[in-house]
Coordinates of C-alpha atoms in Angstrom, one line a residue:
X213 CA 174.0 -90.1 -19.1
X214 CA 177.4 -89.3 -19.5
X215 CA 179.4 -89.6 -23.2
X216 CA 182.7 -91.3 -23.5
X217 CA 184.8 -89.5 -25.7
X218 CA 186.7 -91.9 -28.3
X219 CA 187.9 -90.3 -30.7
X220 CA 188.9 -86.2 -32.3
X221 CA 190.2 -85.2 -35.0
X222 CA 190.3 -81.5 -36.1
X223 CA 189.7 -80.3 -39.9
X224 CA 191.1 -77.4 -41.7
X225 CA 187.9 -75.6 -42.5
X226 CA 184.4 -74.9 -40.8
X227 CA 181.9 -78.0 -41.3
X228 CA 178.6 -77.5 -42.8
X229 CA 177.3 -80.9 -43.2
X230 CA 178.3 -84.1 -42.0
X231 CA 177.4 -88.0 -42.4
X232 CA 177.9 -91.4 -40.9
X233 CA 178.0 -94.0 -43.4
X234 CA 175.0 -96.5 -42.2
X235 CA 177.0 -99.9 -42.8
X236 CA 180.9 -98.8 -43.3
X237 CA 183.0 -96.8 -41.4
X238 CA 182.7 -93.9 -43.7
X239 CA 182.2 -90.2 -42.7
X240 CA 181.0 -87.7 -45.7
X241 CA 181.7 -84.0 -44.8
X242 CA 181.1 -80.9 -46.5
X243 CA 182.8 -78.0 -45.1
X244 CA 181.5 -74.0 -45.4
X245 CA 183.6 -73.9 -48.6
X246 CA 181.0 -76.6 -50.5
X247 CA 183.8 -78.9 -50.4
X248 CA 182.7 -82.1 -50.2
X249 CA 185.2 -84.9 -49.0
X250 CA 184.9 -88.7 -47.9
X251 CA 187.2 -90.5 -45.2
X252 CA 187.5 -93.9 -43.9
X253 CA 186.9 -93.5 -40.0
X254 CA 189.0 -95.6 -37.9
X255 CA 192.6 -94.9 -35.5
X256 CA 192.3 -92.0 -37.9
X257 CA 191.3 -89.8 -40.6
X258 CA 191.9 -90.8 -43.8
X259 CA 190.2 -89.2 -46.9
X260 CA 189.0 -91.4 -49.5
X261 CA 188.3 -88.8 -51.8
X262 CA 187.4 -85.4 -52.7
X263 CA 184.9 -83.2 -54.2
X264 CA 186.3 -80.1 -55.1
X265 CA 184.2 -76.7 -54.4
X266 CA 182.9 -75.3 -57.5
X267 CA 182.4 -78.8 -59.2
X268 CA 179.4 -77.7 -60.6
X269 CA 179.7 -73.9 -60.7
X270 CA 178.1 -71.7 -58.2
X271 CA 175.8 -74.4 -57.2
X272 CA 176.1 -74.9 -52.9
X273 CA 175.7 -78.2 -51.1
X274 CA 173.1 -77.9 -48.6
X275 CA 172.2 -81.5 -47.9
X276 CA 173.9 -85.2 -48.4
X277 CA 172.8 -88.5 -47.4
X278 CA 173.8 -92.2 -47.6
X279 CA 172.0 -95.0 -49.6
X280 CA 171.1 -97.3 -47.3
X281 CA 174.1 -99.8 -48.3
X282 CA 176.5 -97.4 -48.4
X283 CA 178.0 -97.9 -51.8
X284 CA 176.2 -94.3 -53.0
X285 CA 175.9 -90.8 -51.9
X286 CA 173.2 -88.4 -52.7
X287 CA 174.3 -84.5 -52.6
X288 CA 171.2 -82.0 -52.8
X289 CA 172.0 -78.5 -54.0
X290 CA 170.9 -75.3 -54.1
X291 CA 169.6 -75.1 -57.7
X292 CA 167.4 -77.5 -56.9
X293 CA 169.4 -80.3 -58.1
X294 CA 169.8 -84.0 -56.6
X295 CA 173.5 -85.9 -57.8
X296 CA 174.0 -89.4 -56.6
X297 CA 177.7 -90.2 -57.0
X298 CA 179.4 -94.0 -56.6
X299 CA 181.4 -94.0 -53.6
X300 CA 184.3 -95.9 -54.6
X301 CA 184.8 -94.2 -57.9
X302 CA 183.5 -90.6 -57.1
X303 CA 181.3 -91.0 -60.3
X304 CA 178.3 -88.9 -60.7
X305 CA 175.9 -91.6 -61.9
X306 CA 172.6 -89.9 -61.6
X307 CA 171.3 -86.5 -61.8
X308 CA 167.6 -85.5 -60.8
X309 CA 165.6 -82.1 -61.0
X310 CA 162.8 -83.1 -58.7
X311 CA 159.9 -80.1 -60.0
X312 CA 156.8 -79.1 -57.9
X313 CA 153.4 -79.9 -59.4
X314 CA 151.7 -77.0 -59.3
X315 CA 148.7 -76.1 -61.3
X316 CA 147.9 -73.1 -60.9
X317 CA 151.5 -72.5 -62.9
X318 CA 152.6 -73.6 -66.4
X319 CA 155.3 -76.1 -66.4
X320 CA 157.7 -72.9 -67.4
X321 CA 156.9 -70.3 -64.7
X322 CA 158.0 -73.1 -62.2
X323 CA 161.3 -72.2 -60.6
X324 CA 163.1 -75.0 -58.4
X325 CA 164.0 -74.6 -55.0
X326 CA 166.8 -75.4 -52.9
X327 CA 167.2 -78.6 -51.3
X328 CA 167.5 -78.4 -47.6
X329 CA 166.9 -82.1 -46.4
X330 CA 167.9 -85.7 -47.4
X331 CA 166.8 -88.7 -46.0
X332 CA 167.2 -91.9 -48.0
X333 CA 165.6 -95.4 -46.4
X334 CA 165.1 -99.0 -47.1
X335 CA 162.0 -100.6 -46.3
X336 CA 162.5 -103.5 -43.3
X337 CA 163.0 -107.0 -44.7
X338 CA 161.0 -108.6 -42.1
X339 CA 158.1 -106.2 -43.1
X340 CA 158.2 -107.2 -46.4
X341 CA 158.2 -110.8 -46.3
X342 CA 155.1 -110.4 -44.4
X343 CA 153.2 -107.9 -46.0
X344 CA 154.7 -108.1 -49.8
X345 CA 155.5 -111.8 -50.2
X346 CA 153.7 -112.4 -53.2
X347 CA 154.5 -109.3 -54.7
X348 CA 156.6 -109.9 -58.2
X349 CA 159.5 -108.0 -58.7
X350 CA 158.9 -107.3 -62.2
X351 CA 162.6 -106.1 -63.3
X352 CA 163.6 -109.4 -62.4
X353 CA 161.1 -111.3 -64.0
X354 CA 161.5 -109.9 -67.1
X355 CA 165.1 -108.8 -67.6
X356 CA 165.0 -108.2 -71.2
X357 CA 167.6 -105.6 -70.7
X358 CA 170.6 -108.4 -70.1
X359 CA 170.1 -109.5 -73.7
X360 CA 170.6 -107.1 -75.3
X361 CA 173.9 -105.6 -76.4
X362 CA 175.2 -102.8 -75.0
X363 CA 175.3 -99.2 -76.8
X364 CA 178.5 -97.7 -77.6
X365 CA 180.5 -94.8 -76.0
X366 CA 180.3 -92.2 -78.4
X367 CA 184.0 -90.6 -79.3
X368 CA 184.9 -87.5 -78.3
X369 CA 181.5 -87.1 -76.2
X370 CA 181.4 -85.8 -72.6
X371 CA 180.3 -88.8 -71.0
X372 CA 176.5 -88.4 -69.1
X373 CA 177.2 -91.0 -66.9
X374 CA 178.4 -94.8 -66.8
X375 CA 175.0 -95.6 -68.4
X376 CA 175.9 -94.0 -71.2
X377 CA 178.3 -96.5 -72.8
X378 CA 176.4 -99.3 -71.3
X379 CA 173.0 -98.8 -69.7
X380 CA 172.4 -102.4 -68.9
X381 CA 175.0 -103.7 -67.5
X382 CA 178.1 -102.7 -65.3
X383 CA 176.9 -100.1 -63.8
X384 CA 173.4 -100.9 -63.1
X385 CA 173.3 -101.5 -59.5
X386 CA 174.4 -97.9 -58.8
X387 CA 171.3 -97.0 -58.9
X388 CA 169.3 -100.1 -58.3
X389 CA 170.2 -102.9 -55.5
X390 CA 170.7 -105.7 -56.3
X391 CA 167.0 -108.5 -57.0
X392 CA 165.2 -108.3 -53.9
X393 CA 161.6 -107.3 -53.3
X394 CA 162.6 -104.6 -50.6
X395 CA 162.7 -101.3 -52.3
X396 CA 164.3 -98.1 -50.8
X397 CA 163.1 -94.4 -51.0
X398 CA 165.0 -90.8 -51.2
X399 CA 162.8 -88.3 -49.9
X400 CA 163.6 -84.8 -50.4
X401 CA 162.0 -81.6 -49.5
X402 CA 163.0 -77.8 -50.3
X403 CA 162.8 -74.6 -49.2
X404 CA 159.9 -74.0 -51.0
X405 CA 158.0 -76.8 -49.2
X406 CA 158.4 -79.1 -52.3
X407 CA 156.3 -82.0 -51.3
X408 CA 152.4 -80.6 -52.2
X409 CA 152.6 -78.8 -48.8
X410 CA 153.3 -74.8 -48.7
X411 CA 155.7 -75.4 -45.4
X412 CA 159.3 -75.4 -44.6
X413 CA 159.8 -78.6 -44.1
X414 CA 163.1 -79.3 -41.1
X415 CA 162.9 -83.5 -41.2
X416 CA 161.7 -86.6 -41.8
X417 CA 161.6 -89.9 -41.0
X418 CA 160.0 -93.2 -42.5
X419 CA 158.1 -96.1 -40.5
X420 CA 159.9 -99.5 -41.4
X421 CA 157.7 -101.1 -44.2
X422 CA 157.5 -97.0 -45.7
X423 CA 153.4 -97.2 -45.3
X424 CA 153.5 -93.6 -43.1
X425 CA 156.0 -90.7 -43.7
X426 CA 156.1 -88.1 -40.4
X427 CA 157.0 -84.5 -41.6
X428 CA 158.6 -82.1 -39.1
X429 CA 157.9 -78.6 -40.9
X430 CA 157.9 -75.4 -40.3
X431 CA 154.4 -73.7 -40.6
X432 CA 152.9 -69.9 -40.5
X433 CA 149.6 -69.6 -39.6
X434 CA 147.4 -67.6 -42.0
X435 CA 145.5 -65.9 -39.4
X436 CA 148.5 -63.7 -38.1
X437 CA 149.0 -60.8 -39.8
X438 CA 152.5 -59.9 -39.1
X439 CA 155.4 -62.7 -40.9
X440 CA 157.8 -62.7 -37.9
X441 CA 159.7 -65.9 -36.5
X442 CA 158.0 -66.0 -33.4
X443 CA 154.1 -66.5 -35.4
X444 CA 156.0 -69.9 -36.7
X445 CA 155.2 -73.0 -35.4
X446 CA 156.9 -76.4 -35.8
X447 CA 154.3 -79.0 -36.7
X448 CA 154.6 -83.1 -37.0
X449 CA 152.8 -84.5 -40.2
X450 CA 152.2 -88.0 -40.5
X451 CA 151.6 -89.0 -44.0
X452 CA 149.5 -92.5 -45.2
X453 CA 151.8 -93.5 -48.3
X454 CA 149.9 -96.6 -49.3
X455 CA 150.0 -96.2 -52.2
X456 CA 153.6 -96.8 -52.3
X457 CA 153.1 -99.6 -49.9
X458 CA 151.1 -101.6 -51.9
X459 CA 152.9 -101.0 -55.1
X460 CA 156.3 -100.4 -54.5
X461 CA 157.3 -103.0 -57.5
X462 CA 155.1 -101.1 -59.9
X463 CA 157.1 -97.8 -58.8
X464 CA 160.3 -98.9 -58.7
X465 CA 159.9 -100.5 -62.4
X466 CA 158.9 -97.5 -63.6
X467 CA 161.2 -95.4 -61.3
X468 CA 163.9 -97.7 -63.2
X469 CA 162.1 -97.4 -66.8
X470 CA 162.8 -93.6 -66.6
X471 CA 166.0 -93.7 -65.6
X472 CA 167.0 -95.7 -68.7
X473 CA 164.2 -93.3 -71.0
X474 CA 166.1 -90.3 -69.0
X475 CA 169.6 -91.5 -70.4
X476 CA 168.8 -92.9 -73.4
X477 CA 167.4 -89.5 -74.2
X478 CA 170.6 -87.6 -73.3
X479 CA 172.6 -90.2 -75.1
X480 CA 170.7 -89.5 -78.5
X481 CA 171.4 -86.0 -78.0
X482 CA 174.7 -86.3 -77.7
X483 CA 175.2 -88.0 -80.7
X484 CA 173.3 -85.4 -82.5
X485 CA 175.6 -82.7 -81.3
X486 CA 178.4 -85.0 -82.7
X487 CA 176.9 -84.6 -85.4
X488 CA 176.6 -80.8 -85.5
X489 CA 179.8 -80.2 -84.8
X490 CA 181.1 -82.2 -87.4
X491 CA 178.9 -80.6 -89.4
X492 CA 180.1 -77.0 -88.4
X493 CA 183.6 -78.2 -88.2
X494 CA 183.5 -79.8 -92.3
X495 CA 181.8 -76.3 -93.6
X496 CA 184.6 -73.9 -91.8
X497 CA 187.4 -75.9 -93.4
X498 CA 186.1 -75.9 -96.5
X499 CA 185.0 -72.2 -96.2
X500 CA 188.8 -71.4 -96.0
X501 CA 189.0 -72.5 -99.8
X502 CA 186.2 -71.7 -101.2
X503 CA 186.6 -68.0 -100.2
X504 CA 189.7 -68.1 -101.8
X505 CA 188.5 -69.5 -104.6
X506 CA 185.6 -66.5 -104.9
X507 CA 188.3 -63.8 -104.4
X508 CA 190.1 -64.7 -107.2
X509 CA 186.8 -65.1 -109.2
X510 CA 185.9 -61.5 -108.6
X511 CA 188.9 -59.9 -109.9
X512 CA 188.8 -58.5 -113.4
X513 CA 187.0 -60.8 -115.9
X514 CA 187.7 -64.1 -114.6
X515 CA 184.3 -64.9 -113.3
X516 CA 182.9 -64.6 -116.5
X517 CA 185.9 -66.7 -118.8
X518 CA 184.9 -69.2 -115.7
X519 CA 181.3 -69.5 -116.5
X520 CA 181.4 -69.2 -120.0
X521 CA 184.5 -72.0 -120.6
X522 CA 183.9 -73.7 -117.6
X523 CA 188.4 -73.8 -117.1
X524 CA 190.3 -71.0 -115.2
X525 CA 192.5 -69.2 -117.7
X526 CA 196.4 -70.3 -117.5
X527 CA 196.8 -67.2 -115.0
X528 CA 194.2 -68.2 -112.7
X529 CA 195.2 -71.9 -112.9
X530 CA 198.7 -71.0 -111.8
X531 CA 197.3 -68.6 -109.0
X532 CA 195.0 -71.4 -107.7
X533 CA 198.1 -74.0 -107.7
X534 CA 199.7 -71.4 -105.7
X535 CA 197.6 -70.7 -102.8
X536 CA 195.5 -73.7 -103.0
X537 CA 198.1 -75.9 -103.6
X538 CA 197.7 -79.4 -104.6
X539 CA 198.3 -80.9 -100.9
X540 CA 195.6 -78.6 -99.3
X541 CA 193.3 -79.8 -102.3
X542 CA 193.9 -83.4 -100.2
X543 CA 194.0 -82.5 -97.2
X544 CA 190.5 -80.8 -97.5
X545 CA 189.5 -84.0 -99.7
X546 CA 190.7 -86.3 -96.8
X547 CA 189.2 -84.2 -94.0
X548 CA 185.5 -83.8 -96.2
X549 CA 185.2 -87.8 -96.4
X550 CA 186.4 -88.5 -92.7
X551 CA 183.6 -85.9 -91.7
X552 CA 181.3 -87.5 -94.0
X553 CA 182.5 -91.0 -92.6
X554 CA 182.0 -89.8 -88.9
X555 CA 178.2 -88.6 -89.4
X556 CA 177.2 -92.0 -91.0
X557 CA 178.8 -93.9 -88.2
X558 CA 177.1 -91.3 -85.3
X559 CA 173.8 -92.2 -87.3
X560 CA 174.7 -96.2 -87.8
X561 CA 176.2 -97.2 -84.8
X562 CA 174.9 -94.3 -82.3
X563 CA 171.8 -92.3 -82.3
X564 CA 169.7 -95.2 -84.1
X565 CA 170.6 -97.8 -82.2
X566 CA 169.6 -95.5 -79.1
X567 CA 166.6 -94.7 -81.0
X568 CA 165.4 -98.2 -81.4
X569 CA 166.4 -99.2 -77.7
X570 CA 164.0 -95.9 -76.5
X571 CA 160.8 -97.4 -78.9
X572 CA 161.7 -100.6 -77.0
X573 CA 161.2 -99.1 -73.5
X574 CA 158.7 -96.7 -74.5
X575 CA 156.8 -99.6 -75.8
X576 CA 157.0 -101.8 -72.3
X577 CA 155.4 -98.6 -70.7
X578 CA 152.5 -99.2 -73.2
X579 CA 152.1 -102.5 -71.8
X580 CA 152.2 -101.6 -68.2
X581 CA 149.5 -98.6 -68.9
X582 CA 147.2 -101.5 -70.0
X583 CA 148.0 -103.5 -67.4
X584 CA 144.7 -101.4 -65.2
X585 CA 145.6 -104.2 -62.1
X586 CA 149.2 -103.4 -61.3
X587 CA 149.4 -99.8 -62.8
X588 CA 146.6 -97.7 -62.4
X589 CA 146.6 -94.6 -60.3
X590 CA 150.7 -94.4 -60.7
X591 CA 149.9 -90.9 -63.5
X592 CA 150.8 -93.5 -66.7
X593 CA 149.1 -92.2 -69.7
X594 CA 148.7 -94.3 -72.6
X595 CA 147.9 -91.5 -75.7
X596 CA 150.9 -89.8 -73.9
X597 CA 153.0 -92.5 -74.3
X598 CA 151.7 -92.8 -77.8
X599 CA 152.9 -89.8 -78.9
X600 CA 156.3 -89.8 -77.8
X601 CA 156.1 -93.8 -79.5
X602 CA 155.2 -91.7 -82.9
X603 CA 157.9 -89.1 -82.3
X604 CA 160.3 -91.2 -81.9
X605 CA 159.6 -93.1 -85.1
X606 CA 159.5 -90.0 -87.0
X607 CA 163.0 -89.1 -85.8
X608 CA 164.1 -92.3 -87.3
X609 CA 162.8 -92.1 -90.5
X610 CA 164.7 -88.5 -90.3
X611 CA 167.7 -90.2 -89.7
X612 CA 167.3 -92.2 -93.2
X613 CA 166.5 -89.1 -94.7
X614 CA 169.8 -87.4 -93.7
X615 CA 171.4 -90.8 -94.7
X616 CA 170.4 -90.3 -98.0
X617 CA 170.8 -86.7 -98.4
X618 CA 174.6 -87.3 -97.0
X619 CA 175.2 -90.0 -99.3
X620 CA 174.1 -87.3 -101.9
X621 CA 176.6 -84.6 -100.4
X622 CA 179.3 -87.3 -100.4
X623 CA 178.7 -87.7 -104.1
X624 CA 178.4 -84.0 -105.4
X625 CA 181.4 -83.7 -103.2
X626 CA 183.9 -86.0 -104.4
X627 CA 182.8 -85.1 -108.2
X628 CA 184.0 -81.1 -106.9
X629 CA 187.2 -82.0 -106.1
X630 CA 188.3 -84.8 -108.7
X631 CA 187.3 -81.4 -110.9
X632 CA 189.1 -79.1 -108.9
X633 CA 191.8 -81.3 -108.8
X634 CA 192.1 -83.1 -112.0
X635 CA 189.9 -81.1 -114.4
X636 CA 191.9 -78.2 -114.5

C-alpha cells in the first residue's frame, strides 16, 4: 500500500520524540536538545508553546504522552521523574517519582531509573457500562471536598502547583476527568524494568476495558554466559490486571486521596519554610544592632556601669544615639513586629488550616481501610494510617506551642525596645 504524502514541514533541530495529540490537532515534539515544544497541526506549523531545555536542570526527556482527552501531557525523565503539565497553560500540575518495590533493599538504597516509555489509556465506555455499571464512583458520591473553602496561596512562596492555592476546585480536573465511571491509566516502565519484572521493557499496550496489559520487553536469558545483544530476546507479556478491573473506583479514589495528601503535605512545608525564613531574616536584622550594642559594652568599664546602674553613662548614651540612631531604633521596632505578625498569620491562616484539611483526608482513608468489601487487597493499612493521624495532631498542638512562645517573644520584645528607646 502506497502513502499519500500531505503534508512537510522541516524543524530547526534533530527530533527525539514526537506525539500526535489523540482528539486535537496537536503535535508535541522534543528535539535532541530536550526542548520540548507544542504546535497546532493544520495548513501549517504553529507552536503553541514551549518548554525550554534545561527547565529542570540536567534532567533529559526521554518519553511524553497524551492524556487521553488531550487537555494534559505527561513528560517522563531521566531521573526517574514523571511531570504532567496543562496544555493550554504550560502549567506543571503534577509531579510523580514512581519507586520500585523491592525487598530485598531498604527504601533508601533504592535508586530511580530512567523512564523510557509512556503510554496513558482510557478504559472503553462501552466496556464499562457492561461490565462496571453498578460500580459507585465514590468521589462523586461523596464530594465533601466542594464545601469546603479553599486554602490560601501563601505570599512570597514558590507555588507547588495550582492545587496549592486551591486544591478543590479550579484546577481539579487536570488531573481528574471530569464524573464518569471510566477511569484512565498511565503506565510507565524504566530502564531498570520498573514494573516487578527485571526486563527492559520496549512497549505496551492496554486491552479496552484495561483487564490485561501485553508487555513487549527486552529479556536475557540466565542460562547464557556471555551479556552480548545477540543473547537478547524480545518477549510479549500479557498481564491479568483484575484487580484493577474490578476496582478501578476504589483506585482512582485513593489514586486521587494521595494526590491531595501529596500536596497538602508540600503546602505545609512551605509555609514552615516561610516561617524559617522569617525567622532567619528577623534575627540578622536585629543582629546588626545588637552587635553594636556589645561593642560598645566591651570598651573600658561600661559593661559594668551598665550592669550595676542598669543606664549607659551620658557618653555611651550619646554614642548609642549616634550610630543607633533613633529612626533605626523604629525601623528595627517596625520590621520585629511585621516578622512577628507574618509567623502568626503563616501559623493562622496557613499551615493549620492545611493541617486540619490533612486529618480530614487522612481520616476518610481510615474509613475506607475498614471498609474490608471495597478496599481490601489495595496495600491500605489502618495502624499506618493511625500513626500519621497521631503525627499530625502532634504537629498541631506544636503549632499552639509556638503560638504561645511567639506571643511571649512579641512581649519581651516590645518591653526591649520601649527601654532601649525611651528608658535611656
Amino acid at each position: 500500500m502506497a502513502f499519500r504524502l500531505m503534508n512537510q514541514h522541516g524543524v530547526n533541530e534533530p527530533i527525539k520524540l514526537i506525539s500526535m495529540c489523540p482528539t486535537m490537532d496537536l503535535l508535541a515534539v522534543c528535539t535532541e536538545t530536550d526542548s520540548v515544544w507544542v504546535a497546532r497541526w493544520f495548513s501549517a506549523l504553529e507552536k503553541i508553546w514551549t518548554l525550554p531545555a534545561g527547565k529542570h536542570g540536567n534532567d533529559k526527556v526521554e518519553a511524553l504522552a497524551w492524556r487521553p482527552d488531550g487537555k494534559v501531557i505527561a513528560l517522563g525523565y531521566s531521573s526517574g521523574a514523571i511531570r504532567l503539565y496543562n496544555v493550554d497553560k504550560l502549567e506543571m500540575i503534577h509531579e510523580l517519582f514512581p519507586q520500585p518495590i523491592d525487598p530485598q533493599q531498604s527504601f533508601e538504597s533504592i535508586k530511580p531509573s530512567a523512564i523510557n516509555f509512556l503510554i496513558w489509556v482510557q478504559e472503553n465506555e462501552n466496556d464499562s457500562e457492561n461490565v462496571n455499571e453498578q460500580q459507585i464512583n465514590y468521589i462523586s458520591t461523596h464530594p465533601i471536598q466542594k464545601y469546603l473553602p479553599k486554602l490560601s496561596t501563601i505570599p512570597r512562596a514558590k507555588p507547588i502547583s495550582n492545587l496549592l492555592g486551591n486544591i478543590n476546585e479550579s484546577h481539579e480536573d487536570e488531573i481528574e476527568n471530569e464524573i464518569s465511571n471510566l477511569i484512565d491509566l498511565l503506565i510507565a516502565g524504566d530502564t531498570s524494568g520498573n514494573l516487578h519484572l527485571s526486563v527492559k521493557i520496549i512497549n505496551a499496550s492496554v486491552t479496552p476495558d484495561l483487564s490485561h496489559i501485553t508487555l513487549l520487553v527486552l529479556a536475557s536469558y540466565t542460562s547464557v554466559v556471555t551479556k552480548t545483544s545477540a543473547n537478547e530476546r524480545l518477549v510479549e507479556i500479557t498481564l491479568n490486571t483484575g484487580l484493577l478491573y474490578t476496582h478501578k473506583n476504589e483506585i482512582r479514589t485513593l489514586s486521587q486521596t494521595y494526590t491531595i495528601i501529596k500536596y497538602l503535605t508540600e503546602y505545609i512545608f512551605e509555609g514552615m519554610k516561610q516561617i524559617k525564613a522569617e525567622h532567619e531574616s528577623m534575627k540578622a536584622n536585629a543582629k546588626i544592632f545588637i552587635d553594636k550594642f556589645q561593642l560598645v559594652l566591651s570598651e573600658s568599664n561600661e559593661f559594668i556601669h551598665y550592669l550595676a546602674s542598669g543606664k549607659p553613662s551620658s557618653l555611651l548614651h550619646k554614642y548609642l544615639e549616634m550610630h543607633l540612631t533613633k529612626r533605626g531604633l523604629k525601623d528595627w521596632e517596625s520590621k520585629g513586629q511585621k516578622s512577628f505578625e507574618q509567623i502568626r498569620e503563616y501559623i493562622h491562616h496557613y499551615i493549620r488550616p492545611g493541617c486540619e484539611r490533612l486529618l480530614l483526608q487522612l481520616s476518610t482513608l481510615i474509613g475506607y481501610c475498614k471498609w474490608q468489601q471495597k478496599f481490601k487487597g489495595l496495600g491500605l493499612s489502618e495502624s499506618y494510617v493511625h500513626s500519621i493521624i497521631i503525627s499530625t495532631g502532634c504537629l498541631v498542638n506544636r503549632l499552639e506551642d509556638v503560638l504561645n512562645i511567639i506571643d511571649e517573644k512579641y512581649t519581651s520584645f516590645m518591653e526591649f525596645q520601649q527601654w532601649l528607646q525611651y528608658g535611656t
